[in-house]
């Protein structure tokens, strides 16, 4: 691994948390800026990382496709695609994008300057995701990590078990529509793939907010099987079917008209019963695109960076743990990050 | 442990009664003996004691986890058993084992174990289980399942599972004990009905049908007896050979909360009546009785402040003789004789209310606005005692409700079919310049009205907290209620009994809603026992 040599080359001196997000001084660019920046490196397509109206955007082809689908002509002035494994120079900084295993196109931004290397991991997870390549640990001097599920109570169970709960419920309640709330980008498509792997081959019905992103995944080579858009008139006929919708739609007026709807929600927050009950969820599925506690702590060891900066989530617990393990850790407060699992 | 953990999870999140029943039935069908029986005992509070306490469990996690991380986690999650189950070191998935840990292994081991062996046993089990099963294990041993399953619901699931009458299960319930192997064998059709000693068992009650005002004229006044309808809880006292059990209407045994009755019934009879708090000859408001309900231990102070009383109105058995086929008049004569003979301070007869005509009785009903009286009961003098709610022989004739125009303050999202609707309404009345809450109503409106109310709430929200919305004061609800009592549950110091929405007053300005003084005037004092004699 490379080591920072002089004080001026330590990332403390050239990578800053600013009001606009993480800013790389020698490259004059932001990573995941939360307001429009002249030059931006985007880790992935979630709205709290990829915003509209940046000047020049560098991202993976998958992320660019998502941004284009979401923002159209507003997405950027100019874009540059960078595949995993390629490098590009921006100013004096060498930039590459390593897989983050979070959603389609998601990447860690790897920045090298004067022999020091920083990895900004964006959002990531370590378990298998059939819709994107797995997280790749990259040795570095400073590792910037999220901490969405940064408490030891958050330990996501195996995906298969969670999907099996849904399939069991469909058997027990064949007369009820199963309204499945899931984040529209990433979680929805991963769930569909997991259901297909679990042997579910019936058509899956989609809320209006889901269609475009599912089409995009298919166009990017992620087959999702038979999908149907839900019209108002069809609702009555959907007894015993799965209808996928954004979590906010579960308590929305839209959810009326289905036969005896059973609300299902797929999110890492479902691990805590009280949170699931607050949301009136009848079948909580613990399924997240973010690393759980075990994945977060394992990743610190796998990456082995002596310095760790913790961004959004429950920073305090993870910083405490990392220090106990001998890392030089601190919390880096970045404005504008949301708990996207929560919507 | 895993199937039981899955059941608990499904039960806690399933809001509807029917859904819970389906989950229970499926569990009974899929789970072998004796595990399903132990699960049934856990759900119906059937264990003789708690096997673990928080002070036993907490050191186990403190020895294994960083104290700062434990504190942060406990703060976040709230529940100790859940926090421990989630952060217990070990894999997030259970190791595949040749012999998975069965519910019966746990129960049988822990019952045999000495107290000081229990912590090590629990730790060893926690090491083998996944988080959801760890949670189930801890709740099993610590109690407090809180999955929304009453004993009645569990028995209903058993009845449906076995395709037999719920009454039969209720009757034999107190003769059965965990793990209920003989019961399940009978339900499965592979064994005979369990034989139980029936002298102390619960007999399903006879219930009355409601009577609307105009119907009364069609009844034969001479063929009916009238009694006050008491505002307590309906109970059945079964006493035999120095032992007694006090059952609620649903067959739950509540004698432990009322030792002055259950511990003092030394006769041989099954008595049907109303459980009340009566002090110095006065029936106290229902609120007083509530202080006594559901208590595992009763202090001397409770006994003195809220003395329980049984006001009897029917006799089902006496000296082993089944009286249920006798006419009501004959049963009441036997009951009156028994009460006179036994001469207990906590037992009296609910007297007949004499009346000359239905008009006469209607007048009495209209005037009966004392605490402890909900209206009248009309019973055919020749009626036999039949389980369930037969149509006709018994009527309840409730007094007309009171009403008040109240201001809508908060609305909460409902559950199940109502989960997309704001359907639970908190309302209040004026006190000076402010509105103070006096009650909460969940029903009384049609589906179409619910839709309108829901829209109104969404359009007038000024604040949200979780599933609750605060609304601007702009809608008046006419609330009907049976009575109003002092209470410290609400800021107003008042609480309504059985409030429901009578009408939505879209037309009425909020300034014209009721004032607190008006409601205070309706509070019932424990009026002298106004039983007309
Ligand atoms: Zn994300
Ligand atoms: Zn994020």
Short mmCIF file of C-alpha atoms in Angstrom, two decimals, chain A residues 177 205-206 228-239 241 243 254 256-259:
data_model
loop_
_atom_site.label_atom_id
_atom_site.label_comp_id
_atom_site.label_asym_id
_atom_site.label_seq_id
_atom_site.Cartn_x
_atom_site.Cartn_y
_atom_site.Cartn_z
CA UNK A 177 -52.96 -8.36 -2.48
CA UNK A 205 -47.31 -5.66 -10.74
CA UNK A 206 -45.76 -2.20 -10.61
CA UNK A 228 -47.25 -5.35 -15.40
CA UNK A 229 -48.21 -1.77 -14.72
CA UNK A 230 -51.15 -1.36 -12.30
CA UNK A 231 -54.08 0.63 -13.61
CA UNK A 232 -56.87 1.82 -11.33
CA UNK A 233 -59.33 -0.57 -12.90
CA UNK A 234 -57.18 -3.69 -12.39
CA UNK A 235 -56.80 -3.28 -8.63
CA UNK A 236 -59.73 -5.53 -7.79
CA UNK A 237 -58.28 -8.37 -9.81
CA UNK A 238 -54.98 -8.48 -7.96
CA UNK A 239 -55.90 -10.81 -5.10
CA UNK A 241 -50.53 -10.98 -6.38
CA UNK A 243 -47.69 -5.22 -6.26
CA UNK A 254 -53.23 4.93 -3.88
CA UNK A 256 -57.04 1.71 -1.62
CA UNK A 257 -59.06 -0.47 -3.91
CA UNK A 258 -56.86 -3.55 -3.66
CA UNK A 259 -58.50 -6.67 -2.21
#
